[in-house]
Short mmCIF file of C-alpha atoms in Angstrom, two decimals:
data_model
loop_
_atom_site.label_atom_id
_atom_site.label_comp_id
_atom_site.label_asym_id
_atom_site.label_seq_id
_atom_site.Cartn_x
_atom_site.Cartn_y
_atom_site.Cartn_z
CA MET A 1042 -0.10 -0.23 0.07
CA VAL A 1043 0.78 3.30 -0.44
CA GLN A 1044 2.96 4.77 1.76
CA PRO A 1045 1.01 8.39 3.62
CA LYS A 1046 2.55 11.40 2.34
CA HIS A 1047 2.96 12.98 5.76
CA GLY A 1048 4.70 16.61 5.12
CA CYS A 1049 3.30 18.72 8.04
CA PHE A 1050 2.27 15.68 9.46
CA HIS A 1051 5.08 14.05 9.89
CA PRO A 1052 6.03 12.06 12.86
CA ALA A 1053 8.63 13.80 14.30
CA THR A 1054 6.21 17.29 14.56
CA LEU A 1055 3.57 15.28 16.55
CA SER A 1056 3.24 14.40 20.26
CA PRO A 1057 3.96 11.13 20.94
CA LEU A 1058 0.37 10.31 21.37
CA CYS A 1059 -0.04 11.28 17.84
CA GLN A 1060 3.16 10.09 16.63
CA ASP A 1061 2.04 6.33 18.01
CA ASN A 1062 -1.13 6.54 16.32
CA VAL A 1063 0.24 7.36 13.02
CA LYS A 1064 2.43 4.34 13.48
CA MET A 1065 0.17 2.47 14.51
CA TYR A 1066 -1.83 2.50 11.29
CA ASP A 1067 1.27 2.82 8.81
CA SER A 1068 1.57 -1.28 11.28
CA VAL A 1069 -1.82 -2.16 10.56
CA PHE A 1070 -2.38 -0.94 7.05
CA LYS A 1071 0.78 -1.11 5.62
CA TRP A 1072 0.83 -3.78 2.90
CA GLN A 1073 3.66 -6.42 2.27
CA LYS A 1074 1.10 -9.09 0.49
CA MET A 1075 -1.95 -9.80 -0.71
CA SER A 1076 -2.81 -13.15 -0.64
CA ALA A 1077 -4.63 -14.49 -3.97
CA LEU A 1078 -7.56 -16.02 -2.52
CA THR A 1079 -8.68 -14.28 0.68
CA GLY A 1080 -7.45 -10.49 0.53
CA ILE A 1081 -6.72 -10.10 3.92
CA HIS A 1082 -3.67 -7.97 4.59
CA ARG A 1083 -0.41 -9.09 6.63
CA HIS A 1084 1.57 -5.93 8.34
CA GLN A 1085 5.25 -5.41 9.57
CA SER A 1086 5.28 -4.48 13.14
CA VAL A 1087 6.27 -0.87 13.68
CA GLY A 1088 7.69 0.27 17.02
CA ALA A 1089 6.15 3.00 18.42
CA LYS A 1090 6.98 5.57 21.19
CA ARG A 1091 5.38 5.61 24.50
CA THR A 1092 3.70 8.69 26.22
CA ARG A 1093 6.22 6.99 29.00
CA PRO A 1094 7.73 9.36 32.12
CA PRO A 1095 11.57 10.24 31.36
CA LYS A 1096 13.84 6.95 32.92
CA PRO A 1097 15.63 8.40 35.53
CA GLY A 1098 19.37 8.06 34.66
CA VAL A 1099 20.86 4.45 34.51
CA LEU A 1100 18.90 1.92 36.22
CA SER A 1101 19.03 -1.67 36.58
CA LEU A 1102 15.81 -3.58 34.92
CA CYS A 1103 14.64 -4.18 38.25
CA THR A 1104 14.55 -0.64 39.62
CA PHE A 1105 13.07 0.36 36.31
CA ILE A 1106 10.33 -2.12 36.45
CA LYS A 1107 9.89 -0.87 39.85
CA PHE A 1108 9.51 2.30 38.66
CA LEU A 1109 6.81 2.02 35.96
CA ASP A 1110 5.11 0.28 38.71
CA MET A 1111 4.90 3.37 40.66
CA TRP A 1112 3.96 5.42 37.87
CA HIS A 1113 1.38 3.17 37.09
CA ALA A 1114 0.21 3.22 40.78
CA LYS A 1115 0.22 6.64 40.93
CA LEU A 1116 -2.08 7.38 37.98
CA ALA A 1117 -4.33 5.06 38.76
CA SER A 1118 -4.57 6.50 42.52
CA LEU A 1119 -4.77 10.37 41.00
CA MET A 1120 -8.09 9.10 39.25
CA ASP A 1121 -9.28 7.14 42.36
CA LYS A 1122 -8.79 10.22 44.37
CA THR A 1123 -10.13 12.47 41.63
CA TYR A 1124 -13.69 10.40 42.29
CA GLU A 1125 -13.86 9.71 45.52
CA LYS A 1126 -13.11 13.83 46.13
CA LYS A 1127 -16.52 14.11 43.63
CA PHE A 1128 -13.85 16.22 40.86
CA PRO A 1129 -15.04 15.20 37.44
CA VAL A 1130 -12.51 12.85 35.79
CA SER A 1131 -10.79 14.20 33.26
CA SER A 1132 -10.92 12.74 29.57
CA LEU A 1133 -7.00 13.56 29.59
CA THR A 1134 -6.19 11.70 32.73
CA ILE A 1135 -8.18 8.35 31.30
CA SER A 1136 -6.42 8.89 27.79
CA ARG A 1137 -3.42 8.92 29.69
CA PHE A 1138 -3.87 5.82 31.80
CA VAL A 1139 -4.57 3.81 28.43
CA ASP A 1140 -1.30 5.38 26.93
CA ASN A 1141 1.04 4.55 29.42
CA ILE A 1142 -0.11 0.33 28.92
CA SER A 1143 3.38 -0.85 27.77
CA SER A 1144 3.03 -4.35 27.52
CA ARG A 1145 1.16 -7.89 28.56
CA GLU A 1146 3.14 -8.47 31.28
CA GLU A 1147 2.04 -4.79 33.09
CA ILE A 1148 -1.77 -6.41 31.93
CA ASP A 1149 -1.27 -9.73 34.28
CA GLN A 1150 0.94 -8.42 36.66
CA ALA A 1151 -0.62 -5.55 37.09
CA GLU A 1152 -4.50 -6.70 36.14
CA TYR A 1153 -6.29 -4.29 38.62
CA TYR A 1154 -4.92 -0.94 37.78
CA LEU A 1155 -4.05 -1.90 34.37
CA TYR A 1156 -7.50 -3.58 33.51
CA ASN A 1157 -9.67 -4.13 36.08
CA PHE A 1158 -9.57 -0.68 37.91
CA PHE A 1159 -9.45 1.11 34.40
CA LEU A 1160 -12.33 -0.66 33.37
CA PHE A 1161 -14.11 0.36 36.56
CA CYS A 1162 -13.22 3.99 36.44
CA ILE A 1163 -14.31 3.86 33.27
CA VAL A 1164 -17.59 2.64 34.58
CA ARG A 1165 -18.08 5.52 37.20
CA PHE A 1166 -16.37 7.80 34.14
CA ARG A 1167 -19.34 7.28 32.44
CA HIS A 1168 -22.03 8.21 35.36
CA SER A 1169 -19.78 11.13 35.80
CA PRO A 1170 -20.36 14.66 33.89
CA ASN A 1171 -17.75 14.01 31.86
CA CYS A 1172 -19.23 11.17 30.39
CA TRP A 1173 -19.93 12.59 27.44
CA TYR A 1174 -16.35 13.77 26.43
CA LEU A 1175 -14.53 10.45 26.01
CA ARG A 1176 -12.10 11.01 23.32
CA ASP A 1177 -12.42 9.07 20.17
CA TRP A 1178 -8.73 8.57 20.45
CA THR A 1179 -8.92 7.07 23.82
CA ILE A 1180 -10.94 4.30 22.39
CA HIS A 1181 -9.35 3.47 19.58
CA SER A 1182 -5.87 3.54 21.67
CA TRP A 1183 -7.77 1.02 24.50
CA PHE A 1184 -8.78 -1.05 21.76
CA ARG A 1185 -4.99 -1.10 20.06
CA GLN A 1186 -3.04 -1.27 23.21
CA CYS A 1187 -5.21 -4.67 24.22
CA LEU A 1188 -4.33 -5.50 20.50
CA LYS A 1189 -0.51 -4.97 20.72
CA TYR A 1190 -0.23 -6.80 24.29
CA GLY A 1191 -2.61 -9.77 23.31
CA ALA A 1192 -5.22 -9.04 25.14
CA ARG A 1193 -7.80 -9.19 22.61
CA ASP A 1194 -10.05 -10.95 25.05
CA ARG A 1195 -9.86 -8.29 27.28
CA ALA A 1196 -10.82 -5.75 23.50
CA LEU A 1197 -14.24 -8.03 22.84
CA TYR A 1198 -15.04 -7.93 26.47
CA THR A 1199 -15.11 -4.28 26.32
CA LEU A 1200 -17.13 -3.98 22.92
CA LYS A 1201 -19.40 -6.54 23.78
CA ASN A 1202 -20.13 -4.27 26.76
CA LYS A 1203 -20.13 -0.88 25.11
CA VAL A 1204 -23.01 0.51 26.75
CA GLN A 1205 -21.70 0.22 30.46
CA PHE A 1206 -18.02 1.56 29.30
CA GLY A 1207 -19.61 4.43 27.14
CA MET A 1208 -16.72 2.57 24.26
CA PHE A 1209 -18.19 3.27 20.93
CA PRO A 1210 -15.41 2.12 18.36
CA ASP A 1211 -15.45 3.86 14.93
CA GLU A 1212 -14.80 1.69 11.99
CA PHE A 1213 -11.61 2.55 11.42
CA THR A 1214 -11.12 0.64 14.47
CA PHE A 1215 -13.57 -2.10 13.83
CA ASN A 1216 -11.57 -2.76 10.70
CA ILE A 1217 -8.54 -3.64 13.01
CA LEU A 1218 -10.24 -5.97 15.06
CA ILE A 1219 -11.73 -7.64 12.54
CA ASP A 1220 -8.62 -7.90 10.57
CA SER A 1221 -6.91 -9.45 13.82
CA TYR A 1222 -9.30 -12.33 14.36
CA LEU A 1223 -8.85 -12.73 10.33
CA LYS A 1224 -5.03 -13.23 10.39
CA ASP A 1225 -5.32 -16.01 13.32
CA GLU A 1226 -8.51 -17.46 11.07
CA ASP A 1227 -10.66 -16.88 14.17
CA TYR A 1228 -13.97 -16.25 11.96
CA LYS A 1229 -16.36 -16.85 15.33
CA GLY A 1230 -14.19 -14.23 17.06
CA ALA A 1231 -14.40 -12.05 13.68
CA SER A 1232 -18.01 -12.71 13.70
CA SER A 1233 -18.53 -11.63 17.17
CA VAL A 1234 -16.87 -8.59 16.11
CA VAL A 1235 -19.08 -7.55 12.69
CA GLU A 1236 -22.18 -8.37 15.37
CA GLU A 1237 -21.13 -5.57 17.53
CA VAL A 1238 -20.73 -3.37 14.19
CA MET A 1239 -24.49 -4.35 13.21
CA LEU A 1240 -25.98 -3.41 16.96
CA GLN A 1241 -23.73 -0.29 16.30
CA GLU A 1242 -25.16 0.27 12.25
CA ALA A 1243 -21.72 1.23 11.13
CA PHE A 1244 -21.65 -0.12 7.87
CA ASP A 1245 -21.10 2.89 6.00
CA LEU A 1246 -16.74 2.28 5.12
CA PRO A 1247 -16.77 -0.32 1.79
CA THR A 1248 -13.91 -1.78 3.75
CA THR A 1249 -15.99 -2.67 6.59
CA GLN A 1250 -18.45 -3.98 4.39
CA ILE A 1251 -15.98 -6.32 2.76
CA LEU A 1252 -14.41 -7.40 5.60
CA SER A 1253 -17.73 -8.22 7.27
CA VAL A 1254 -18.86 -10.17 4.88
CA PHE A 1255 -15.75 -11.87 4.21
CA ALA A 1256 -16.05 -12.44 8.11
CA LEU A 1257 -19.35 -14.33 8.03
CA SER A 1258 -18.70 -15.93 4.95
CA LYS A 1259 -15.84 -18.01 6.60
CA TYR A 1260 -16.97 -18.74 9.55
CA LEU A 1261 -20.63 -20.25 7.60
CA THR A 1262 -18.02 -22.30 5.80
CA THR A 1263 -17.62 -24.09 9.02
CA LYS A 1264 -21.01 -24.93 9.21
CA PRO A 1265 -21.86 -23.55 12.87
CA ASP A 1266 -24.48 -25.31 15.24
CA LEU A 1267 -26.33 -21.43 15.77
CA SER A 1268 -28.77 -20.96 17.82
CA TRP A 1269 -31.73 -18.91 17.39
CA GLN A 1270 -30.28 -16.12 18.83
CA GLU A 1271 -27.37 -16.50 16.73
CA GLU A 1272 -29.19 -17.18 13.37
CA ARG A 1273 -31.29 -13.82 14.04
CA ASN A 1274 -27.86 -11.95 14.74
CA MET A 1275 -25.94 -13.08 12.29
CA GLY A 1276 -28.82 -12.63 9.45
CA ALA A 1277 -29.03 -8.83 10.84
CA ALA A 1278 -25.08 -8.60 10.09
CA LEU A 1279 -25.78 -10.03 6.71
CA LEU A 1280 -28.59 -8.10 5.54
CA LEU A 1281 -27.06 -4.56 6.69
CA ALA A 1282 -23.98 -5.60 5.14
CA GLY A 1283 -25.59 -6.84 2.31
CA LEU A 1284 -27.35 -3.67 1.43
CA LYS A 1285 -24.73 -1.50 0.64
CA GLN A 1286 -23.39 -3.82 -2.02
CA GLU A 1287 -24.85 -3.58 -5.57
CA ASN A 1288 -23.35 -6.90 -6.66
CA SER A 1289 -23.66 -10.01 -6.70
CA VAL A 1290 -22.68 -10.64 -3.24
CA GLY A 1291 -24.34 -7.93 -1.89
CA LEU A 1292 -27.36 -9.75 -3.27
CA SER A 1293 -26.73 -13.01 -2.36
CA THR A 1294 -26.05 -11.83 1.47
CA GLN A 1295 -29.29 -9.72 1.29
CA LEU A 1296 -31.22 -13.15 0.41
CA LEU A 1297 -29.19 -15.13 3.38
CA GLY A 1298 -30.02 -12.67 5.88
CA TYR A 1299 -33.45 -12.05 4.67
CA ALA A 1300 -33.61 -16.38 4.97
CA LEU A 1301 -32.13 -16.31 8.31
CA ILE A 1302 -34.38 -13.64 10.47
CA GLY A 1303 -37.75 -15.11 8.34
CA LYS A 1304 -37.06 -18.77 9.81
CA VAL A 1305 -36.67 -16.61 13.43
CA GLU A 1306 -39.86 -14.65 12.32
CA ILE A 1307 -41.84 -18.43 11.67
CA ASN A 1308 -40.65 -19.92 14.74
CA ARG A 1309 -40.87 -17.49 17.26
CA GLY A 1310 -42.56 -14.27 16.31
CA ILE A 1311 -41.48 -11.09 14.50
CA HIS A 1312 -41.33 -9.83 18.62
CA ALA A 1313 -38.07 -12.14 18.87
CA VAL A 1314 -36.59 -10.45 15.37
CA PHE A 1315 -36.68 -6.81 16.29
CA HIS A 1316 -35.73 -7.01 19.85
CA ASN A 1317 -32.46 -5.16 20.52
CA LEU A 1318 -31.69 -5.00 17.04
CA PRO A 1319 -31.86 -2.20 14.31
CA LEU A 1320 -34.44 -4.20 11.93
CA MET A 1321 -37.67 -3.33 10.65
CA TRP A 1322 -40.91 -4.43 13.25
CA THR A 1323 -42.77 -5.22 10.38
CA THR A 1324 -43.43 -8.87 9.35
CA GLY A 1325 -42.78 -10.25 6.03
CA TYR A 1326 -39.28 -11.04 6.01
CA LEU A 1327 -39.55 -14.27 3.69
CA SER A 1328 -41.11 -11.84 1.67
CA LYS A 1329 -38.42 -9.21 1.17
CA GLY A 1330 -36.21 -12.39 0.43
CA LEU A 1331 -38.48 -13.45 -2.60
CA VAL A 1332 -38.79 -9.38 -3.46
CA VAL A 1333 -34.81 -9.66 -3.57
CA MET A 1334 -35.15 -12.90 -6.45
CA GLU A 1335 -37.58 -10.90 -7.89
CA ARG A 1336 -35.13 -7.98 -8.82
CA VAL A 1337 -32.47 -10.23 -9.69
CA CYS A 1338 -34.67 -11.54 -12.46
CA ASN A 1339 -36.01 -7.96 -13.64
CA ASP A 1340 -32.41 -6.78 -13.62
CA ALA A 1341 -30.43 -6.35 -17.35
CA GLY A 1342 -27.34 -6.34 -15.96
CA ASP A 1343 -25.04 -9.48 -14.78
CA MET A 1344 -26.26 -9.33 -11.45
CA LYS A 1345 -26.86 -13.11 -9.92
CA ILE A 1346 -27.75 -15.27 -6.84
CA CYS A 1347 -25.16 -18.01 -5.35
CA LYS A 1348 -27.22 -21.39 -6.24
CA GLU A 1349 -25.90 -21.91 -2.18
CA ILE A 1350 -27.97 -19.35 -0.90
CA LEU A 1351 -31.45 -20.62 -3.29
CA ASP A 1352 -31.03 -24.38 -1.95
CA TYR A 1353 -30.45 -23.03 1.71
CA MET A 1354 -33.95 -21.27 1.75
CA GLN A 1355 -35.37 -23.96 -0.62
CA GLU A 1356 -34.82 -26.57 2.44
CA MET A 1357 -35.62 -24.12 5.21
CA LEU A 1358 -39.07 -23.19 3.34
CA GLN A 1359 -39.68 -26.86 3.22
CA ASP A 1360 -38.38 -27.54 6.68
CA LEU A 1361 -40.78 -24.91 7.92
CA MET A 1362 -43.74 -26.23 5.91
CA SER A 1363 -43.12 -29.68 7.58
CA ILE A 1364 -42.95 -28.65 11.19
CA LEU A 1365 -45.71 -26.59 11.34
CA ALA A 1366 -48.13 -28.98 9.14
CA SER A 1367 -46.96 -31.64 11.80
CA GLU A 1368 -47.87 -29.29 14.98
CA THR A 1369 -50.97 -30.50 16.97
CA ALA A 1370 -53.30 -27.94 17.84
CA GLU A 1371 -52.18 -28.65 21.80
CA GLU A 1372 -48.43 -28.38 20.65
CA LYS A 1373 -49.06 -24.56 18.74
CA ALA A 1374 -50.91 -23.41 21.89
CA ALA A 1375 -48.19 -24.41 24.15
CA GLU A 1376 -45.75 -23.40 21.63
CA ASN A 1377 -47.58 -19.89 21.24
CA GLN A 1378 -47.34 -19.08 25.47
CA ALA A 1379 -43.98 -20.21 25.16
CA VAL A 1380 -43.02 -17.43 22.80
CA THR A 1381 -45.03 -14.45 22.09
CA ILE A 1382 -47.13 -15.28 18.58
CA ASP A 1383 -49.64 -12.67 17.72
CA GLU A 1384 -52.30 -12.29 15.11
CA ASP A 1385 -49.39 -11.42 12.43
CA ASP A 1386 -47.46 -13.95 12.87
CA GLU A 1387 -50.24 -16.33 12.82
CA LEU A 1388 -51.28 -14.71 8.91
CA GLU A 1389 -47.36 -14.64 8.19
CA ARG A 1390 -47.09 -18.45 9.27
CA ALA A 1391 -50.34 -19.30 6.82
CA ARG A 1392 -48.73 -17.79 3.76
CA LEU A 1393 -46.12 -20.24 3.93
CA PRO A 1394 -47.29 -22.19 1.02
CA GLU A 1395 -47.54 -19.10 -0.95
CA TYR A 1396 -43.96 -18.59 0.07
CA MET A 1397 -43.06 -22.16 -1.21
CA THR A 1398 -44.90 -21.41 -4.76
CA ARG A 1399 -43.70 -17.97 -5.20
CA PHE A 1400 -39.74 -19.10 -4.50
CA LYS A 1401 -40.00 -22.29 -6.70
CA GLU A 1402 -41.16 -19.78 -9.44
CA LEU A 1403 -38.53 -17.37 -9.09
CA ASN A 1404 -35.56 -20.05 -8.69
CA GLU A 1405 -37.07 -21.42 -11.74
CA GLN A 1406 -36.77 -18.01 -13.85
CA LEU A 1407 -32.96 -17.78 -12.67
CA HIS A 1408 -32.00 -20.33 -13.89
CA ALA A 1409 -33.42 -20.05 -16.94
CA GLN A 1410 -31.68 -16.50 -17.22
CA GLY A 1411 -28.79 -17.91 -16.31
CA LYS A 1412 -28.51 -15.41 -13.25
CA VAL A 1413 -27.64 -18.04 -10.58
CA GLU A 1414 -24.04 -18.27 -9.81
CA THR A 1415 -22.56 -21.56 -9.73
CA ARG A 1416 -19.58 -20.09 -7.31
CA SER A 1417 -20.19 -20.47 -3.57
CA LEU A 1418 -20.44 -17.34 -1.91
CA ASP A 1419 -17.00 -17.54 0.18
CA THR A 1420 -15.34 -17.45 -3.48
CA LEU A 1421 -17.22 -14.61 -4.30
CA VAL A 1422 -16.58 -12.44 -1.18
CA SER A 1423 -12.52 -13.45 -1.38
CA ILE A 1424 -13.10 -12.49 -5.15
CA LEU A 1425 -14.66 -8.88 -4.39
CA ALA A 1426 -11.52 -8.52 -1.34
CA GLU A 1427 -9.03 -9.07 -3.75
CA GLU A 1428 -10.20 -6.68 -6.01
CA LYS A 1429 -11.99 -3.67 -4.19
CA LEU A 1430 -9.99 -3.92 -0.85
CA ARG A 1431 -6.52 -2.59 -1.75
CA THR A 1432 -8.58 0.53 -3.09
CA CYS A 1433 -10.64 1.50 -0.77
CA GLU A 1434 -8.19 0.99 2.63
CA GLU A 1435 -6.34 3.78 0.86
CA LEU A 1436 -9.44 5.96 0.66
CA ASP A 1437 -9.06 4.66 4.45
CA MET A 1438 -5.69 5.85 4.59
CA THR A 1439 -6.35 9.45 3.42
CA HIS A 1440 -9.29 9.96 5.61
CA TYR A 1441 -7.61 8.64 8.84
CA GLU A 1442 -4.76 10.97 8.63
CA LYS A 1443 -7.33 13.84 8.55
CA LYS A 1444 -8.87 12.12 11.81
CA VAL A 1445 -5.78 12.18 13.40
CA GLN A 1446 -4.48 15.25 12.94
CA ALA A 1447 -7.89 16.31 13.89
CA TRP A 1448 -7.48 14.35 17.08
CA GLU A 1449 -4.01 15.61 17.50
CA ALA A 1450 -5.30 19.36 17.49
CA GLU A 1451 -8.16 18.79 19.80
CA ARG A 1452 -5.54 17.13 22.52
CA ILE A 1453 -3.32 20.30 22.17
CA GLN A 1454 -6.34 22.31 23.30
CA LEU A 1455 -7.52 20.09 25.91
CA ILE A 1456 -3.64 20.64 27.24
CA GLN A 1457 -4.36 24.09 27.55
CA ARG A 1458 -7.16 24.17 29.10
CA GLU A 1459 -5.82 21.98 31.65
CA GLU A 1460 -2.36 24.13 32.03
CA MET A 1461 -4.81 27.62 32.14
CA MET A 1462 -7.24 25.87 34.93
CA LYS A 1463 -4.68 24.85 36.95
CA ARG A 1464 -2.63 28.37 36.72
CA LYS A 1465 -6.58 29.41 38.10
CA ALA A 1466 -6.23 27.12 40.96
CA GLU A 1467 -3.05 28.04 42.36
CA GLN A 1468 -4.04 31.74 41.94
CA GLU A 1469 -7.14 31.35 43.79
CA HIS A 1470 -5.14 28.99 46.09
CA LEU A 1471 -2.72 31.62 47.39
CA ALA A 1472 -5.09 34.42 47.19
CA MET A 1473 -6.85 32.46 50.21
CA LYS A 1474 -3.71 32.02 52.10
CA PRO A 1475 -3.47 35.61 53.54
CA SER A 1476 -7.41 35.27 54.79
CA ARG A 1477 -7.00 31.86 56.14
CA ALA A 1478 -3.95 33.25 58.23
CA VAL A 1479 -5.74 35.90 59.86
CA GLN A 1480 -8.39 33.10 60.79
#
């Protein structure tokens, strides 16, 4: 990938925090080689200067470690006392605490004040008057630090509980997390991150769309045994990511998403579909899937739908019809009590034969018009990643450079404001001394 032209943005002209962000970007998105099939990037680690306390002379290793421990303990103590005295917790204090993590050993050996204490402070910070000012660069830095020092499980835990911690990553940070799992071929972990992208509705960047669909398609090739909640979440992620892609991959993922969500709707009702998810609360997800098939039939271009997804939908419709037909009145009554099934849900179930008939008609049309893609979704997504991902990431690089500059400008303003408030507090303290002496 083309290296960013720093110019006035050269690392030497920036603060240590900003330097580290620039180097981290080069590290994560620096292309060395692109694999022919997957298009997953490989990167070269680049050392980064941390915002560390100055090394006091020449120290032995043990003495220096003790010095660092003392430094982190003081940071933790400062945060604790700040909150106990009911002072508002500064976003700069949170930022400094995160940026001074320097190794996985520090996380492991000092878990209280480098992980648990940090998360605890974040929770309390979330409920303080300054909760709205948790900086984007701090959120980004926290996830980057977790990945850098082998604490990816902590990153995922924070992400899964982002409402409690106030940690809402941007798409660039999401991409780094997804990519880290893909490099290790941990497709389940990557899909877990994509699920959080879906919940945050953060599919605006083409890079995020491609990486997300890639992760989901790879995970599906492992044929996981999914619960109905996992099927619903998988379907929602496929649907929302697919809606952003105007190609065969996008349409195929849309159809698969509608099929997975429609299956949950038929079995458990529409309330189970949209609860805690960014989905429409209107019934008829299977019908929406048929609309996708109609669109491809009427399209004059070269868009197609994957055969494996058509086969899956046909088998799913047949299974649903068999299950509902074999249920007795008593079983239906018991099921309706166990889950929320209302009149609209019953009407949707009654339309299953109609959906099956319409599906067969559209499936025949697609085959007759040559609009059925014999290659798997996984293969199509891999080809898309190989063709598009490099260009998309170059655009991301340009956007990220501007974002880092904005972060640096904001950080400088905050430091200046902090210094001004310190001077004002010192002046007020000195002004009160004479009156105290008189008393």
